[in-house]
XYZ file of C-alpha atoms in Angstrom:
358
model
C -64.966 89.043 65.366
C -66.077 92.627 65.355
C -68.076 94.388 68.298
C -71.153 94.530 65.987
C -70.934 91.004 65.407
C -70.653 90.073 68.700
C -73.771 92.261 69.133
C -75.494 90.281 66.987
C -74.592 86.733 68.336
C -76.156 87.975 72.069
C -79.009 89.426 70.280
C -79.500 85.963 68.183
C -79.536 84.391 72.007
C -82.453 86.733 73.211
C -80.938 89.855 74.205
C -82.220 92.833 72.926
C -80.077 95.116 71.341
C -80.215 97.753 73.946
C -79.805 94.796 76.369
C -76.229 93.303 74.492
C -74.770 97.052 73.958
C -75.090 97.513 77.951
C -73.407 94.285 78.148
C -70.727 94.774 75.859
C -69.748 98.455 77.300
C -69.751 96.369 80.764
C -67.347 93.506 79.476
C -64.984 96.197 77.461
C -64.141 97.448 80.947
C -64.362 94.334 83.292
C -66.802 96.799 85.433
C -68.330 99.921 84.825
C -71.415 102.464 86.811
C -74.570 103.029 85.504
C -73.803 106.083 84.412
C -70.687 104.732 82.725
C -73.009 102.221 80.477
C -75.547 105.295 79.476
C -72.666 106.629 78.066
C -71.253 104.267 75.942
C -74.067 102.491 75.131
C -76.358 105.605 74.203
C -79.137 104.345 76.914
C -81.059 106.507 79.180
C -79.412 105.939 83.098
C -82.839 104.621 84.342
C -83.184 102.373 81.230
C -79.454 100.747 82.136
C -80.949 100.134 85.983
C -83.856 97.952 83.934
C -81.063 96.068 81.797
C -78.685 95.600 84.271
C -81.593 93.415 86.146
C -81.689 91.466 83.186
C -78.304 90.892 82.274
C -78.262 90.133 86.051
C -80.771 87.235 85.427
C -79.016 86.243 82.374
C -75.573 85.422 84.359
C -73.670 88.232 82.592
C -73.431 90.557 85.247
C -73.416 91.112 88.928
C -74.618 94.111 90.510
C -73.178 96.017 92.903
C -75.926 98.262 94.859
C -73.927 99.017 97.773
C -71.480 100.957 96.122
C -72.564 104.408 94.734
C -73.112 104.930 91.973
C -74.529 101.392 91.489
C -71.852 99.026 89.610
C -72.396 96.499 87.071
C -68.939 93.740 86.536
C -68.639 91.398 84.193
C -69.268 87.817 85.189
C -65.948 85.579 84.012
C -66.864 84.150 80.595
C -66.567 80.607 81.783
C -69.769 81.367 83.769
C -71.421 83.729 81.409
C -71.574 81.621 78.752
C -73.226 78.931 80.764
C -76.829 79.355 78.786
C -74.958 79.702 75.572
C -74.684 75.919 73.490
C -73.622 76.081 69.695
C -71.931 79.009 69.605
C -70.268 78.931 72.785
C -66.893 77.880 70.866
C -67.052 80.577 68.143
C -67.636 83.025 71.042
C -65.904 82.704 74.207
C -62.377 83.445 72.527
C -63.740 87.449 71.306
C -65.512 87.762 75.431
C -62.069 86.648 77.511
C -60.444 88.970 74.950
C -62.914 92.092 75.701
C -62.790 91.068 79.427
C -59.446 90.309 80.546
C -56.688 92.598 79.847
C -53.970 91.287 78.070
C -51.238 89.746 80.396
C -47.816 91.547 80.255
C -46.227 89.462 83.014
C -46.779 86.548 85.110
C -48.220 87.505 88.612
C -47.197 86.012 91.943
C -50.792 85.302 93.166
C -53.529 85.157 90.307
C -57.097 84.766 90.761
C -59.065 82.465 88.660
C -62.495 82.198 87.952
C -62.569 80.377 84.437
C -62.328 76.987 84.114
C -60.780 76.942 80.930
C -58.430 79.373 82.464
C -57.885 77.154 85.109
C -56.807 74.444 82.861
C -54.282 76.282 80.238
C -52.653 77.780 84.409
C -52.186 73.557 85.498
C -50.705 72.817 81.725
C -48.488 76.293 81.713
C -47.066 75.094 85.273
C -46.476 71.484 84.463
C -44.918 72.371 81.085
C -42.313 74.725 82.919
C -41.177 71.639 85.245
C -37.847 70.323 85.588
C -38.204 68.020 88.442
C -41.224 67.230 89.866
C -44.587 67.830 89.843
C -46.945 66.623 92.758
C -51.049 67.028 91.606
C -54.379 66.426 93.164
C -56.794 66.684 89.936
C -60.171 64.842 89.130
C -60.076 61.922 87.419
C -62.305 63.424 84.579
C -59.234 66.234 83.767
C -56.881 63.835 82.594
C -57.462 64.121 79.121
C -56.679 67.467 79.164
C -53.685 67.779 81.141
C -52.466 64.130 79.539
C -50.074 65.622 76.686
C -48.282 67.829 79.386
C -47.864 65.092 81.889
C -46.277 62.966 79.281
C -44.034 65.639 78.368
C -43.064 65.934 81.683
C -42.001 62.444 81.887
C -40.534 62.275 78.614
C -38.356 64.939 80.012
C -37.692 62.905 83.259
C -39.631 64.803 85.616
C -41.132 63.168 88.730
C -44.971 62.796 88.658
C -46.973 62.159 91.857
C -50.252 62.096 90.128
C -53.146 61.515 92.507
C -56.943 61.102 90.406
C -59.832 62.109 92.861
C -64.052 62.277 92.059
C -65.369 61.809 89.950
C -62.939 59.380 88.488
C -65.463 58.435 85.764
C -63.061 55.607 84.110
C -60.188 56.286 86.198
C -59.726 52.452 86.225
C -59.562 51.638 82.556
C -56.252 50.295 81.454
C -53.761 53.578 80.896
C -49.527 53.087 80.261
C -49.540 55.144 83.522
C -46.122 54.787 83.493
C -46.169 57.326 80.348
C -47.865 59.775 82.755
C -46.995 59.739 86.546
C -44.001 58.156 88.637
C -46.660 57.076 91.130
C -50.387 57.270 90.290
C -53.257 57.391 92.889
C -56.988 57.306 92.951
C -59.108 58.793 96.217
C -63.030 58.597 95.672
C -62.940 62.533 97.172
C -63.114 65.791 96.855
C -60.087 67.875 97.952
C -59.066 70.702 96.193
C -57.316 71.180 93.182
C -53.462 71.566 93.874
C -50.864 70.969 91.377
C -47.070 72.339 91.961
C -44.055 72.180 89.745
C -40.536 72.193 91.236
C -41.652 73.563 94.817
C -41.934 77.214 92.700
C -45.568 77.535 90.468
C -48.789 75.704 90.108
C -52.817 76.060 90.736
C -54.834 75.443 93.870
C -58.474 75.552 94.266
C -61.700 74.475 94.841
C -63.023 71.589 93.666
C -65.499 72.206 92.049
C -63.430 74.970 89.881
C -62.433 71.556 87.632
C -65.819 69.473 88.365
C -69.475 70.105 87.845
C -71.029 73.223 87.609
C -68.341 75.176 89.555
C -70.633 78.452 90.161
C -68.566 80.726 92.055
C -65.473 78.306 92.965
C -62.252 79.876 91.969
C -58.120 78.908 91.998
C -55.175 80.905 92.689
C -52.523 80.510 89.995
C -49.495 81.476 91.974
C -45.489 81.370 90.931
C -43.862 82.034 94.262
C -41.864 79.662 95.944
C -43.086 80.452 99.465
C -46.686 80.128 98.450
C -46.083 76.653 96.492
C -44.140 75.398 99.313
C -47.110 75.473 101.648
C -49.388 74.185 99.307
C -46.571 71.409 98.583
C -46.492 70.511 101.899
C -50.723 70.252 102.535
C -51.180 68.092 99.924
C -48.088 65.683 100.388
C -49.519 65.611 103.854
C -53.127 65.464 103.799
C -54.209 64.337 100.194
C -51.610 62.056 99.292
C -51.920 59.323 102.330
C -55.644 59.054 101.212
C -55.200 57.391 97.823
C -55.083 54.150 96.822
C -52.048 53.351 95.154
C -52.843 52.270 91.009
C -48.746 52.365 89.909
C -45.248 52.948 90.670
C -42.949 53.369 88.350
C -39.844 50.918 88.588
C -36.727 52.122 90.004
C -34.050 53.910 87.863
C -30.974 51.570 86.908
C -28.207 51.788 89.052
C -25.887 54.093 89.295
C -27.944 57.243 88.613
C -27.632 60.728 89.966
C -29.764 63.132 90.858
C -29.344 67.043 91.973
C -33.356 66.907 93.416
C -33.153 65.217 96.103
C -36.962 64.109 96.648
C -36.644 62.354 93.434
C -33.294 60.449 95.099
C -35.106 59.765 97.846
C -38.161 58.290 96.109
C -36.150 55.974 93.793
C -33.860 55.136 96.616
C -37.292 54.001 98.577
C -38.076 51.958 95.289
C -34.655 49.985 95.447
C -34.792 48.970 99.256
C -38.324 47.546 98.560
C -36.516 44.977 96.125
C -34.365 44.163 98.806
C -31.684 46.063 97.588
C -28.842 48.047 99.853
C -27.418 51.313 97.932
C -24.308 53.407 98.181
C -24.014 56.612 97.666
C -21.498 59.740 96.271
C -23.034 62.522 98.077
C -22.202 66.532 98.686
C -23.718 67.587 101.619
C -24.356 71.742 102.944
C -24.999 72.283 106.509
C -27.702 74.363 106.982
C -26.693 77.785 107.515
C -23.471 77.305 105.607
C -22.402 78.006 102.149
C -19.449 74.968 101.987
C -19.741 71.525 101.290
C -18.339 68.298 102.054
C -18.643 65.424 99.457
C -18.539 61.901 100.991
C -17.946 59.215 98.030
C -19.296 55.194 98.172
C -20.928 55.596 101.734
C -23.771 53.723 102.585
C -27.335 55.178 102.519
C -28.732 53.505 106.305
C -32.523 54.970 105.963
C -35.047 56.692 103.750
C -37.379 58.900 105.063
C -40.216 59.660 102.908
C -44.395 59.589 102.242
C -44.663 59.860 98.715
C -43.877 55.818 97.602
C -44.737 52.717 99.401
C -44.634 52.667 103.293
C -44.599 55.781 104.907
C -41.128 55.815 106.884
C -40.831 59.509 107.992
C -41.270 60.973 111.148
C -43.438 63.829 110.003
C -45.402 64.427 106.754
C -42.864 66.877 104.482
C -39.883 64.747 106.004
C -38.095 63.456 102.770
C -34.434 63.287 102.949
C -31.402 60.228 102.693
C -29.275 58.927 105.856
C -26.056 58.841 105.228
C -22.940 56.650 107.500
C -20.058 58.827 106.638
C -16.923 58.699 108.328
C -18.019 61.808 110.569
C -21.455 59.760 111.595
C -24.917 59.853 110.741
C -26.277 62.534 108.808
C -29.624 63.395 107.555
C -29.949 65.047 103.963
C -32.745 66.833 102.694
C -33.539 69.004 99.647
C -31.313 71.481 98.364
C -34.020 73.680 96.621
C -37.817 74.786 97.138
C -38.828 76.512 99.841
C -38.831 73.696 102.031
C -35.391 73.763 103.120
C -33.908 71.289 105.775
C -34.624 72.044 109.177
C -34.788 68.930 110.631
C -31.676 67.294 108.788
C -29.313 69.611 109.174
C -27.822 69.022 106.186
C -29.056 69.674 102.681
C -28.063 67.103 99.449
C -26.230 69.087 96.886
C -26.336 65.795 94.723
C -26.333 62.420 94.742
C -25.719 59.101 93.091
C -26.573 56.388 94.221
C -24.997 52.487 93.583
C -26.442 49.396 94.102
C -24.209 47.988 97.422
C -25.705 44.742 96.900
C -28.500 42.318 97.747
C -29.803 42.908 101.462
């Protein structure tokens, strides 16, 4: 769609043409002064102070009157287009284009305002995963992040899926099983947080995925530092809260795994059937590059929050116990920026064998 086009759709929804040429020599340049819109919009300076009060009103803009010269910016489209109905569809693709620049590379830290934004950043970061992905999402976003999250499992990736207000039909019938290794509802509102793999994901407010969001906005972020705190809030202070709607059933026996929270989990699955494991295990002390592999030793605890009864001592403990013919040792994670602290040792892999009824 053209620029004069464009012009013509806002001037079809009550702007005036003086009124959409301000506005579009605004969104062409995310933010511009007054001066800067007289310009390229061929408008007297103390006409674009009247406009930009009604562009204001409108939702298009915001304006800055502290800063001087005065400064009009470009409200996200998400927002803008708020008042606009039929041809919201036809339109909002040609405004994100004139308002965002395009994206040459993938940011550390990116801030969000657009919901629809918001929603292609949660499917880009659970379509990258390899091994897990933990997500606090309402109930009503589902549908649109449903395709990736079967993906995901088709691909065998983890899926702590947790469904918070307003879960709308959360409880109809759903295969969850197709969708999320364990599957939660909480009748809250925490924010959005989804990670994949301990390295990328979305958090933000709630409200950036529910209602009219307003001003609410979500970091899209790809650094492993940054996911690994947001990993460990919501394993620890969203996840407890839900009630518990499925859990997958354990993997046959013997499997192996190379992430270890996924070990742990489906080791956690087996002992609540009763069932004692073994394990092949390489182990790295922490601050050491070597490992020792220990083969058929038996796995004497699982620490962990993420499936059934909580049995660690802390919220991000999640690692394997291990009687080897040294002792005792504790195992956590071998990636993510959670590394084992606590342990001492990190899992390198492990496969696990069923040792027999308990």
């Amino acid at each position: 769609m053209s620029a004069d086009s464009l012009r013509d759709h806002l001037v079809s929804f009550g702007l005036s043409e003086k009124a959409a040429a301000a506005y579009l020599a605004v969104l062409q340049s995310g933010e511009a002064t007054t001066g800067d819109v007289s310009r390229a919009a061929g408008i007297s300076q103390g006409y674009v102070y009247e406009l930009a009060t009604e562009l204001a009103e409108r939702g298009l803009v915001t304006v800055d009157e502290t800063a001087s010269p005065t400064r009009l910016r470009a409200r996200p489209p998400a927002d803008a287009l708020g008042m606009f109905s039929e041809r919201l569809d036809r339109m909002s693709e040609d405004i994100e284009r004139l308002y965002r620049r395009a994206e040459s590379s993938e940011p550390a830290v990116e801030i969000v305002h657009s919901r629809t934004t918001v929603r292609k950043r949660i499917a880009r970061a659970v379509d990258s995963a390899q091994s897990e992905v933990v997500s606090t999402i309402p109930a009503t976003e589902f549908s649109h992040l449903r395709e990736a999250l079967a993906d995901a499992r088709e691909r065998g990736v983890a899926v702590y899926l947790q469904l918070v207000a307003p879960l709308g039909n959360a409880s109809t019938p759903v295969d969850w099983d197709g969708y999320g290794t364990v599957v939660k509802t909480w009748d809250a509102t925490p924010p959005v947080t989804v990670v994949a793999d301990e390295r990328t994901g979305v958090m933000g407010a709630h409200g950036v995925l529910s209602g009219r969001h307003g001003s609410a906005y979500a970091l899209a972020f790809s650094q492993r530092d940054i996911a690994g705190a947001f990993f460990g809030n919501a394993i620890s202070n969203f996840w407890p809260m839900g009630k518990v709607q499925h859990v997958t059933a354990p993997d046959p026996l013997p499997a192996t795994y190379d992430h270890v929270r996924t070990a742990v989990t489906h080791a956690a699955l087996h002992r609540a059937d009763g069932r004692s494991l073994l394990a092949d295990v390489t182990v790295r002390a922490v601050g050491s590059e070597e490992t020792t592999t220990y083969e058929r030793v038996p796995v004497v605890d699982v620490r962990q929050n993420l499936v059934g009864e909580s049995t660690n001592a802390f919220p991000i403990e999640n690692s394997l116990v291990f009687d080897t013919p040294d002792g005792q040792i504790a195992a956590g994670g071998n990636d993510g920026s959670l590394q084992p602290f606590y342990e001492g040792y990190a899992a390198v892999s492990v496969t696990l064998y069923d040792g027999g009824t308990a």
